[in-house]
Each structure stands twice: as structure tokens, then as C-alpha cells.
Coordinates of C-alpha atoms in Angstrom, one line a residue:
X1 CA 85.2 173.2 17.6
X2 CA 84.1 171.9 21.0
X3 CA 86.9 171.2 23.5
X4 CA 86.8 169.8 27.0
X5 CA 89.3 169.3 29.8
X6 CA 89.3 166.2 31.9
X7 CA 91.0 166.8 35.2
X8 CA 92.5 163.5 36.5
X9 CA 92.8 163.4 40.3
X10 CA 92.4 160.0 42.0
X11 CA 91.2 158.3 38.9
X12 CA 94.5 157.7 36.9
X13 CA 93.1 155.3 34.3
X14 CA 91.5 155.1 30.9
X15 CA 89.2 152.0 31.6
X16 CA 85.9 152.7 33.2
X17 CA 86.5 156.4 33.8
X18 CA 83.1 158.3 33.6
X19 CA 84.9 161.7 33.8
X20 CA 87.0 160.9 30.7
X21 CA 84.0 159.3 28.9
X22 CA 81.9 162.4 29.5
X23 CA 84.7 164.8 28.4
X24 CA 85.0 162.8 25.1
X25 CA 81.3 162.6 24.5
X26 CA 80.4 165.1 21.7
X27 CA 83.7 166.9 21.7
X28 CA 86.3 167.0 19.0
X29 CA 89.3 167.6 21.3
X30 CA 90.0 166.9 25.0
X31 CA 92.9 168.0 27.3
X32 CA 93.8 165.2 29.7
X33 CA 95.2 167.2 32.6
X34 CA 96.8 166.4 35.9
X35 CA 97.8 169.1 38.4
X36 CA 100.4 168.5 41.0
X37 CA 98.5 170.4 43.7
X38 CA 100.8 172.3 45.9
X39 CA 98.2 172.5 48.7
X40 CA 98.5 168.7 49.0
X41 CA 102.3 169.1 49.4
X42 CA 101.9 171.9 51.9
X43 CA 99.5 169.7 54.0
X44 CA 102.2 167.0 54.3
X45 CA 100.6 164.4 52.1
X46 CA 103.3 164.2 49.4
X47 CA 105.0 161.3 51.0
X48 CA 107.9 159.7 49.1
X49 CA 106.3 156.3 48.5
X50 CA 103.2 157.9 47.1
X51 CA 105.1 160.3 45.0
X52 CA 107.0 157.4 43.4
X53 CA 103.8 155.4 42.8
X54 CA 102.2 158.5 41.4
X55 CA 105.1 159.0 39.0
X56 CA 104.6 155.5 37.7
X57 CA 100.9 156.1 37.3
X58 CA 101.3 159.4 35.4
X59 CA 103.9 157.9 33.0
X60 CA 101.7 154.9 32.4
X61 CA 98.7 157.1 31.8
X62 CA 100.7 159.3 29.3
X63 CA 101.9 156.2 27.5
X64 CA 98.3 154.9 27.2
X65 CA 97.1 158.2 25.9
X66 CA 99.9 158.4 23.3
X67 CA 98.9 155.0 22.0
X68 CA 95.5 156.5 21.3
X69 CA 96.9 159.7 19.7
X70 CA 96.9 161.9 22.8
X71 CA 99.1 162.9 25.7
X72 CA 98.9 163.9 29.3
X73 CA 99.3 167.5 30.2
X74 CA 101.0 168.0 33.6
X75 CA 101.0 171.2 35.6
X76 CA 102.1 172.2 39.1
X77 CA 100.8 174.8 41.5
X78 CA 97.4 175.9 42.7
X79 CA 95.0 173.5 41.1
X80 CA 92.2 176.0 40.6
X81 CA 94.6 178.5 38.9
X82 CA 96.2 175.8 36.7
X83 CA 92.8 174.4 35.5
X84 CA 91.6 177.9 34.7
X85 CA 94.8 178.6 32.7
X86 CA 94.6 175.3 30.8
X87 CA 90.9 175.8 30.0
X88 CA 91.8 179.3 28.6
X89 CA 94.8 178.1 26.6
X90 CA 92.6 175.3 25.0
X91 CA 89.6 177.5 24.7
X92 CA 87.6 174.8 26.4
X93 CA 83.9 175.1 27.4
X94 CA 83.8 172.3 29.9
X95 CA 85.9 170.7 32.6
X96 CA 85.1 167.2 33.9
X97 CA 86.4 165.7 37.1
X98 CA 85.7 163.0 39.7
X99 CA 84.0 163.8 43.0
X100 CA 86.0 163.3 46.2
X101 CA 85.2 163.4 49.9
X102 CA 87.8 165.3 52.0
X103 CA 87.2 168.8 53.3
X104 CA 90.0 170.0 51.0
X105 CA 88.4 168.4 48.0
X106 CA 85.1 170.0 48.8
X107 CA 86.6 173.5 49.2
X108 CA 88.7 173.0 46.0
X109 CA 85.6 171.9 44.0
X110 CA 83.6 174.9 45.2
X111 CA 86.4 177.4 44.4
X112 CA 87.0 175.8 41.0
X113 CA 83.3 176.0 40.1
X114 CA 83.2 179.7 40.9
X115 CA 86.4 180.6 39.0
X116 CA 85.4 178.6 35.9
X117 CA 81.8 180.0 35.8
X118 CA 83.3 183.5 35.9
X119 CA 85.2 182.5 32.7
X120 CA 82.1 180.9 31.1
X121 CA 83.3 177.4 31.6
X122 CA 81.1 174.7 33.0
X123 CA 82.3 172.3 35.6
X124 CA 80.9 168.7 35.7
X125 CA 81.7 166.6 38.8
X126 CA 81.1 162.9 38.4
X127 CA 80.1 160.3 41.0
X128 CA 80.9 156.6 40.8
X129 CA 84.5 157.2 39.7
X130 CA 86.4 156.4 42.8
X131 CA 83.7 154.6 44.7
X132 CA 81.3 151.9 43.6
X133 CA 78.4 153.6 45.4
X134 CA 78.7 157.4 45.8
X135 CA 78.7 159.0 49.2
X136 CA 75.1 159.9 50.0
X137 CA 73.9 157.3 47.4
X138 CA 72.4 155.4 50.3
X139 CA 71.4 156.9 53.7
X140 CA 69.3 155.9 56.6
X141 CA 66.1 157.7 57.5
X142 CA 66.8 160.9 59.4
X143 CA 70.5 161.0 58.8
X144 CA 72.9 162.0 56.0
X145 CA 75.1 158.9 56.4
X146 CA 75.3 155.4 57.9
X147 CA 77.3 155.2 61.2
X148 CA 77.2 151.4 61.4
X149 CA 78.6 149.2 58.6
X150 CA 76.2 146.2 58.6
X151 CA 73.0 148.2 57.7
X152 CA 75.1 150.2 55.2
X153 CA 76.3 147.1 53.5
X154 CA 72.8 145.7 53.3
X155 CA 71.7 148.8 51.4
X156 CA 74.9 149.1 49.4
X157 CA 74.5 145.5 48.2
X158 CA 71.0 146.4 46.9
X159 CA 72.2 149.1 44.6
X160 CA 72.4 148.5 40.9
X161 CA 75.9 149.6 39.7
X162 CA 76.4 151.2 36.4
X163 CA 78.0 149.1 33.6
X164 CA 81.8 149.5 33.3
X165 CA 83.0 151.7 30.4
X166 CA 85.5 150.7 27.8
X167 CA 88.7 152.6 27.4
X168 CA 88.5 155.1 24.5
X169 CA 90.0 154.1 21.2
X170 CA 91.1 157.6 20.3
X171 CA 92.0 160.7 22.2
X172 CA 92.7 163.9 20.3
X173 CA 94.4 166.7 22.2
X174 CA 94.4 170.3 20.9
X175 CA 97.7 171.9 20.0
X176 CA 99.3 174.7 22.0
X177 CA 98.7 173.4 25.5
X178 CA 102.1 173.1 27.2
X179 CA 103.0 170.4 29.7
X180 CA 105.7 170.1 32.3
X181 CA 108.0 167.0 32.1
X182 CA 106.6 163.9 33.6
X183 CA 108.0 163.0 37.1
X184 CA 110.0 159.8 37.7
X185 CA 110.7 157.8 40.9
X186 CA 114.4 158.0 40.0
X187 CA 116.1 160.5 42.3
X188 CA 113.4 160.4 45.0
X189 CA 114.8 159.7 48.5
X190 CA 113.3 157.9 51.4
X191 CA 111.5 155.3 49.4
X192 CA 110.7 151.9 50.9
X193 CA 113.0 149.3 49.4
X194 CA 110.2 146.9 48.4
X195 CA 107.8 149.5 47.1
X196 CA 105.5 148.1 44.4
X197 CA 105.2 149.5 40.9
X198 CA 102.3 151.8 40.0
X199 CA 100.2 152.5 36.9
X200 CA 97.0 151.2 35.3
X201 CA 98.8 148.6 33.2
X202 CA 100.4 147.1 36.4
X203 CA 97.1 147.3 38.3
X204 CA 95.0 145.5 35.6
X205 CA 97.7 142.9 35.3
X206 CA 97.8 142.3 39.0
X207 CA 94.0 142.2 39.3
X208 CA 93.6 139.7 36.4
X209 CA 96.2 137.4 37.9
X210 CA 94.7 137.6 41.4
X211 CA 91.1 137.1 40.0
X212 CA 92.4 133.9 38.4
X213 CA 94.5 132.5 41.3
X214 CA 93.7 134.4 44.5
X215 CA 90.1 135.4 44.7
X216 CA 88.7 131.9 45.4
X217 CA 90.7 131.5 48.6
X218 CA 90.3 135.1 49.8
X219 CA 87.4 134.3 52.2
X220 CA 89.4 131.8 54.2
X221 CA 92.8 133.3 53.7
X222 CA 92.6 137.0 53.9
X223 CA 93.6 137.1 57.6
X224 CA 96.5 134.7 57.1
X225 CA 99.5 136.9 57.7
X226 CA 102.1 134.4 56.4
X227 CA 100.0 133.4 53.4
X228 CA 99.8 137.0 52.1
X229 CA 96.5 136.1 50.4
X230 CA 95.1 139.7 50.1
X231 CA 94.8 141.3 46.7
X232 CA 97.3 144.1 47.4
X233 CA 95.2 146.3 45.1
X234 CA 94.7 149.0 47.7
X235 CA 97.4 151.3 46.2
X236 CA 95.7 151.0 42.8
X237 CA 92.3 151.8 44.3
X238 CA 93.8 154.8 46.1
X239 CA 95.3 156.3 42.9
X240 CA 92.3 155.2 40.8
X241 CA 94.3 153.0 38.4
X242 CA 91.5 150.4 38.9
X243 CA 87.8 151.1 39.0
X244 CA 85.9 149.8 42.1
X245 CA 82.8 149.5 39.9
X246 CA 84.7 147.2 37.5
X247 CA 86.2 145.2 40.4
X248 CA 82.8 144.6 42.0
X249 CA 81.3 143.5 38.7
X250 CA 84.2 141.1 37.8
X251 CA 84.3 139.6 41.4
X252 CA 80.5 139.0 41.3
X253 CA 80.7 137.3 37.9
X254 CA 83.3 135.0 39.3
X255 CA 81.2 134.3 42.4
X256 CA 81.9 132.2 45.5
X257 CA 82.7 133.0 49.2
X258 CA 86.0 134.6 48.2
X259 CA 84.3 137.0 45.9
X260 CA 81.7 137.8 48.5
X261 CA 84.4 138.6 51.1
X262 CA 86.3 140.8 48.6
X263 CA 83.3 142.8 47.6
X264 CA 82.6 143.3 51.3
X265 CA 86.0 144.9 51.7
X266 CA 85.2 147.2 48.7
X267 CA 82.0 148.2 50.5
X268 CA 84.0 149.0 53.7
X269 CA 86.0 151.5 51.5
X270 CA 82.8 153.1 50.3
X271 CA 81.5 153.1 53.9
X272 CA 84.4 155.1 55.2
X273 CA 84.1 157.6 52.3
X274 CA 80.5 158.3 53.0
X275 CA 81.3 158.9 56.7
X276 CA 84.1 161.3 55.9
X277 CA 82.0 163.1 53.2
X278 CA 79.3 163.7 55.8
X279 CA 81.8 164.4 58.7
X280 CA 85.0 165.9 57.2
X281 CA 86.3 166.8 60.6
X282 CA 86.7 163.1 61.4
X283 CA 90.0 163.3 59.4
X284 CA 91.5 164.8 62.6
X285 CA 88.9 164.8 65.3
X286 CA 87.2 162.0 67.2
X287 CA 84.1 160.8 65.4
X288 CA 82.7 159.7 68.8
X289 CA 84.6 161.2 71.7
X290 CA 85.5 158.9 74.6
X291 CA 87.0 161.6 76.9
X292 CA 90.4 160.1 76.3
X293 CA 93.5 161.4 78.0
X294 CA 95.9 160.0 75.5
X295 CA 99.6 159.8 76.1
X296 CA 101.3 162.2 73.8
X297 CA 104.7 162.3 71.9
X298 CA 106.1 164.2 74.9
X299 CA 104.9 161.7 77.5
X300 CA 105.3 158.5 75.4
X301 CA 108.1 159.3 73.0
X302 CA 110.2 156.3 73.8
X303 CA 107.3 153.9 73.3
X304 CA 106.2 155.6 70.1
X305 CA 109.7 155.3 68.6
X306 CA 110.0 151.6 69.6
X307 CA 106.6 151.0 67.9
X308 CA 107.8 152.8 64.7
X309 CA 111.0 150.9 64.6
X310 CA 109.5 147.5 65.2
X311 CA 111.3 147.1 68.5
X312 CA 108.4 146.7 71.0
X313 CA 109.3 143.2 72.1
X314 CA 106.1 141.8 70.7
X315 CA 107.2 140.0 67.5
X316 CA 103.9 140.1 65.6
X317 CA 103.7 143.9 66.1
X318 CA 107.3 144.4 65.2
X319 CA 107.0 142.2 62.1
X320 CA 104.1 144.2 60.8
X321 CA 105.8 147.6 61.4
X322 CA 109.0 146.4 59.6
X323 CA 106.9 145.2 56.7
X324 CA 105.4 148.7 56.5
X325 CA 108.9 150.3 56.5
X326 CA 110.2 147.9 53.8
X327 CA 107.2 147.8 51.4
X328 CA 105.3 151.0 52.1
X329 CA 102.4 148.6 52.7
X330 CA 101.1 146.4 55.5
X331 CA 98.8 143.3 55.6
X332 CA 95.4 144.4 56.8
X333 CA 95.5 142.1 59.9
X334 CA 98.8 143.7 60.7
X335 CA 97.3 147.2 60.5
X336 CA 94.6 146.2 63.0
X337 CA 97.2 144.7 65.4
X338 CA 99.7 147.5 65.3
X339 CA 96.9 150.2 65.7
X340 CA 95.4 148.4 68.6
X341 CA 98.8 148.0 70.3
X342 CA 99.5 151.7 69.9
X343 CA 96.1 153.1 71.0
X344 CA 95.0 150.5 73.5
X345 CA 98.1 148.8 74.9
X346 CA 100.3 151.9 74.8
X347 CA 97.4 154.3 75.1
X348 CA 98.9 156.7 72.6
X349 CA 96.7 159.1 70.6
X350 CA 95.5 157.5 67.4
X351 CA 96.4 160.6 65.3
X352 CA 100.1 159.9 66.0
X353 CA 99.8 156.4 64.5
X354 CA 97.6 157.6 61.6
X355 CA 100.2 160.3 60.7
X356 CA 103.0 157.7 60.7
X357 CA 101.0 155.4 58.5
X358 CA 100.3 158.3 56.0
X359 CA 104.0 159.0 56.0
X360 CA 104.8 155.5 54.7
X361 CA 101.7 153.8 53.2
X362 CA 101.6 153.9 49.4
X363 CA 97.8 153.4 49.7
X364 CA 97.6 156.2 52.3
X365 CA 94.0 157.1 51.8
X366 CA 92.6 159.8 54.1
X367 CA 89.2 158.2 54.6
X368 CA 90.3 154.6 55.0
X369 CA 93.4 155.4 57.1
X370 CA 91.9 157.9 59.5
X371 CA 88.6 156.1 60.0
X372 CA 90.2 152.7 60.4
X373 CA 92.5 154.1 63.0
X374 CA 89.5 155.6 64.8
X375 CA 87.6 152.3 64.5
X376 CA 90.5 150.5 66.3
X377 CA 91.0 153.3 68.8
X378 CA 87.3 153.2 69.8
X379 CA 86.6 156.8 68.7
X380 CA 85.1 155.8 65.4
X381 CA 82.2 153.7 64.1
X382 CA 83.0 150.5 66.0
X383 CA 80.1 149.5 68.2
X384 CA 82.7 147.9 70.7
X385 CA 84.9 150.9 71.4
X386 CA 86.8 149.2 74.2
X387 CA 87.8 146.1 72.3
X388 CA 91.6 145.3 72.7
X389 CA 93.4 142.9 70.4
X390 CA 95.9 140.8 72.4
X391 CA 99.0 140.6 70.1
X392 CA 100.0 137.1 71.4
X393 CA 96.6 135.6 71.0
X394 CA 96.3 137.2 67.5
X395 CA 99.8 136.0 66.5
X396 CA 99.0 132.4 67.4
X397 CA 95.7 132.6 65.5
X398 CA 96.8 134.3 62.3
X399 CA 100.5 133.3 62.2
X400 CA 100.4 129.9 64.0
X401 CA 103.7 128.7 62.7
X402 CA 105.5 132.0 63.1
X403 CA 106.4 132.2 59.4
X404 CA 105.3 135.9 59.1
X405 CA 107.4 136.8 62.2
X406 CA 110.5 135.0 61.0
X407 CA 110.1 136.7 57.6
X408 CA 110.3 140.2 59.0
X409 CA 112.1 139.8 62.4
X410 CA 115.3 137.9 61.4
X411 CA 116.6 138.1 65.0
X412 CA 114.0 135.4 65.8
X413 CA 114.4 133.3 62.7
X414 CA 116.2 130.5 64.6
X415 CA 113.3 129.9 67.0
X416 CA 111.0 127.0 66.1
X417 CA 107.3 126.8 66.4
X418 CA 105.0 129.2 68.3
X419 CA 107.7 130.1 70.9
X420 CA 108.7 132.8 68.3
X421 CA 105.7 134.8 69.5
X422 CA 106.8 134.8 73.1
X423 CA 110.6 135.0 73.2
X424 CA 110.6 136.6 76.7
X425 CA 109.7 133.1 78.0
X426 CA 113.1 131.7 77.0
X427 CA 115.7 131.4 79.7
X428 CA 119.4 131.4 80.1
X429 CA 121.8 131.3 77.1
X430 CA 119.0 130.8 74.6
X431 CA 117.4 134.1 75.6
X432 CA 120.7 135.9 75.9
X433 CA 121.7 135.0 72.4
X434 CA 118.8 136.9 70.9
X435 CA 119.4 140.5 69.9
X436 CA 115.8 141.3 70.6
X437 CA 114.2 143.6 73.2
X438 CA 112.1 142.7 76.2
X439 CA 108.4 143.8 75.9
X440 CA 108.2 147.5 76.4
X441 CA 105.0 147.0 78.5
X442 CA 103.2 144.1 80.1
X443 CA 99.9 143.5 78.4
X444 CA 98.0 143.5 81.7
X445 CA 99.6 146.8 82.6
X446 CA 98.7 148.4 79.3
X447 CA 95.1 147.1 79.6
X448 CA 94.8 148.5 83.1
X449 CA 96.1 151.9 82.0
X450 CA 93.6 152.1 79.1
X451 CA 90.7 151.1 81.4
X452 CA 91.6 153.6 84.0
X453 CA 91.9 156.4 81.5
X454 CA 88.5 155.6 80.1
X455 CA 87.0 155.2 83.6
X456 CA 86.4 151.5 83.2
X457 CA 88.6 150.2 86.1

């Protein structure tokens, strides 16, 4: 009897899952396995919000497997050791898994292959599971990756994507393979109050609804902070409860400017993954060094804490940071604004901001998070490394009526119109009545400090 193991990692779904489909092809039994990798915990990536979302995903995946006659096997510990043990317990001849791009994922895959081959078990690693176009699937002449998005997107758009795969009708799991109890978000502490629910069922429901009522307006509305017109699918893409290949196909079938803008964002996700795959050190080191002399936690501790708490005195920055703390998620325009404010206006090391985002973001994806932070900080792939986003100008452009600010900064809810973006201009009793801080830095002062540090003054 032929038996395979499918190792779920960042592909927690049954629909359009090439690893699962390959594991089921020609086998009589399959072990659907997820390993709670202790190395991920030790590296500090097991943040409460993501653990809660992961628990939702695993429970939903198990329920879907049980509807098809199977079940999810859960183990904890060293991933390589646990996969080896499960393969031995099931007498499996093959293990299937999705490819990933981090340095840890590369090392883990190499070690797993060696250990399994020593046991006579074949490891199959599948591309096109967590990306639409695999890292390395397109590359410029003379290089292993694209460093600029526009030419990458041109080539990416020319690729013929595989057809999405249907979810299996039946999954038969061999007897005798034990599982740990499934986790639950109940009892987890430190969760964001407004944290969204996880799981493939929730992800597909959300995407279908957004495809029907949100996609058409995405091109014009995705930067509208108050309108909240983004898809909010990033957590589902991070955990793989939705397939990027299926999302691209369905968006293109719908068509229109909104679909084109959405597909472009999915291409940005693939772009960052191909950069990190080729340059794993970019997770913590400058992709393009600027000889920065960043302010550190020791020298800028007060400013960093004000930024984290949403008490900088710049309402649009504070609103976005408070949304992050409440939801474990932040609007994309807010991410750009808060990152620019920390790295350019406060001139604080981008790694400090990236770490804080990873502590809270339910979609805390290493490639997207780190490389977007580097893009804003000017150490990444941005061809305009010294660009600074003025928070007041940006607020008036993307939250012209102040609705987003009033939603997240209730101290300013009584201010009418665009004055909500510049409360420091109020005088007398009106200003004194506000329990809201003065700006922690003048924008001109921050800009001058950044220019001086980069030798541009």
C-alpha cells in the first residue's frame, strides 16, 4: 500500500494545493501533517495574534479533512525530526511540501531532504503553492532576481499560470498515526481586541464577497484610509488559506481597473519573495546600504515608545498605529506612513519598526514586512531612497475629511474638517481641552536630521 505525507506549512487549505494533490496522486493513504516548529518559536515569530489565527486555520483544516474522511495530524518540536517520525509511523515512501523563501526555510528543507533520504523516503518540494510565480521563475539576464519592480511585473504578467486545482473529495488517512490536540485561540493572552477570524472557510467567504462588492472599486479606493476598500486578504495569503494562483485567475476573469490593481499587489508579494529568496540576508541586513547612522532604542527610546503607542502628535500616524494594536492589521497606506515617519522623520533604524510590526501583525510575513520596511527606509529596492512621506500632506490626501483619524483617535473626534490633522494649530481653551500631545518633532527638523545623516544637507 502506497502512503504519502503532505506537510502543511504556509498552505493551510484544501483548494488549489499542489502539494496535497501530488500527495494524493497514485497513493491509497495520505497523512496530512502540520508541525508546530519550535525553531519558529525560538526565533520570536510565534506572536499571539498569529498563533490565534493559526489555531483557527488548523481547526478549519481539520474540519474540512474530516468532512472528506480524513483528519489533520498535529505534532510539535523539531520539524525535521517530527516529519521523520511520522513518515516512519505511517510507513510512507514520500513527503510533499510547499517551497518557501527564508533562510530558515532553505536550511530546513535541505536538512529534511538529507534525513528522509537516509530513511529511503523521497521529498518533493512544490513551487506555485504560496506564490503565483515561483521565485526564480523569471529573472533578468545576468542576475538571479529582479531588483526593480516594474520590469519584474512586466515579465511576471507574461507568465502562464497553472490552472487552479479542485479540493479533493476524499482523503484517507492510515491508522496508527497519533496527533496532539488542536490548538485554540481561547486562553491566549496579548491578542488584539479586533483580531479577525482565520481559516480557509473564512478566507474563501471573504474573498467571494469582496470579489462581488469590493474589487471593482479597488483601483480608485485602495488608498482611501477611511473607506477601508482593501481586500483584507493578506492574513489568508500569509497562512495560505487562499491560493494566489486562484486569486489572480478569478480577478482576471472579473476584469477591469480594480482587478488590474489587485493583481499588481499580488505581483508585489511575489516580487518581494523572489528578492528574499535570492538575498536571504535582507531579512535583517540592508539590501542596499546607505551608510546610515540610525538612532537606536538607546538614543531614541522615548520617540519609539510614542510611535508604538500612537502618541506622536501626528494624528494620521497615531491613528494607524492604534489600528495596528486593536486589529493586528493596518491599512497599507497607514503602513507606508508610519514606516516613513519612524525611519525618515524620526530617523530610527528600520529593523526596530519591522520587529514591532511582526510582534502584532497577523499577516506578519517576513518577505513582505522586511522588504516593505526597507523600501520605505531607502535601503531596499526603491529607486528613490530619500523619499519622505509628509504625514500632514498624506493625511489631507488620503483622509481628507478626517474620518479615519476620528475613528482611531477619539481624543480628536470633536474636531470638524481637516483641522483634525493639525491640532497643534488650535489656540487657547480649544487646544487646552484636547488630551492629545504636541508633535514629538517638527517635520522640518526631522527632515534636516535625516538629510544630514545621509550626507545630503
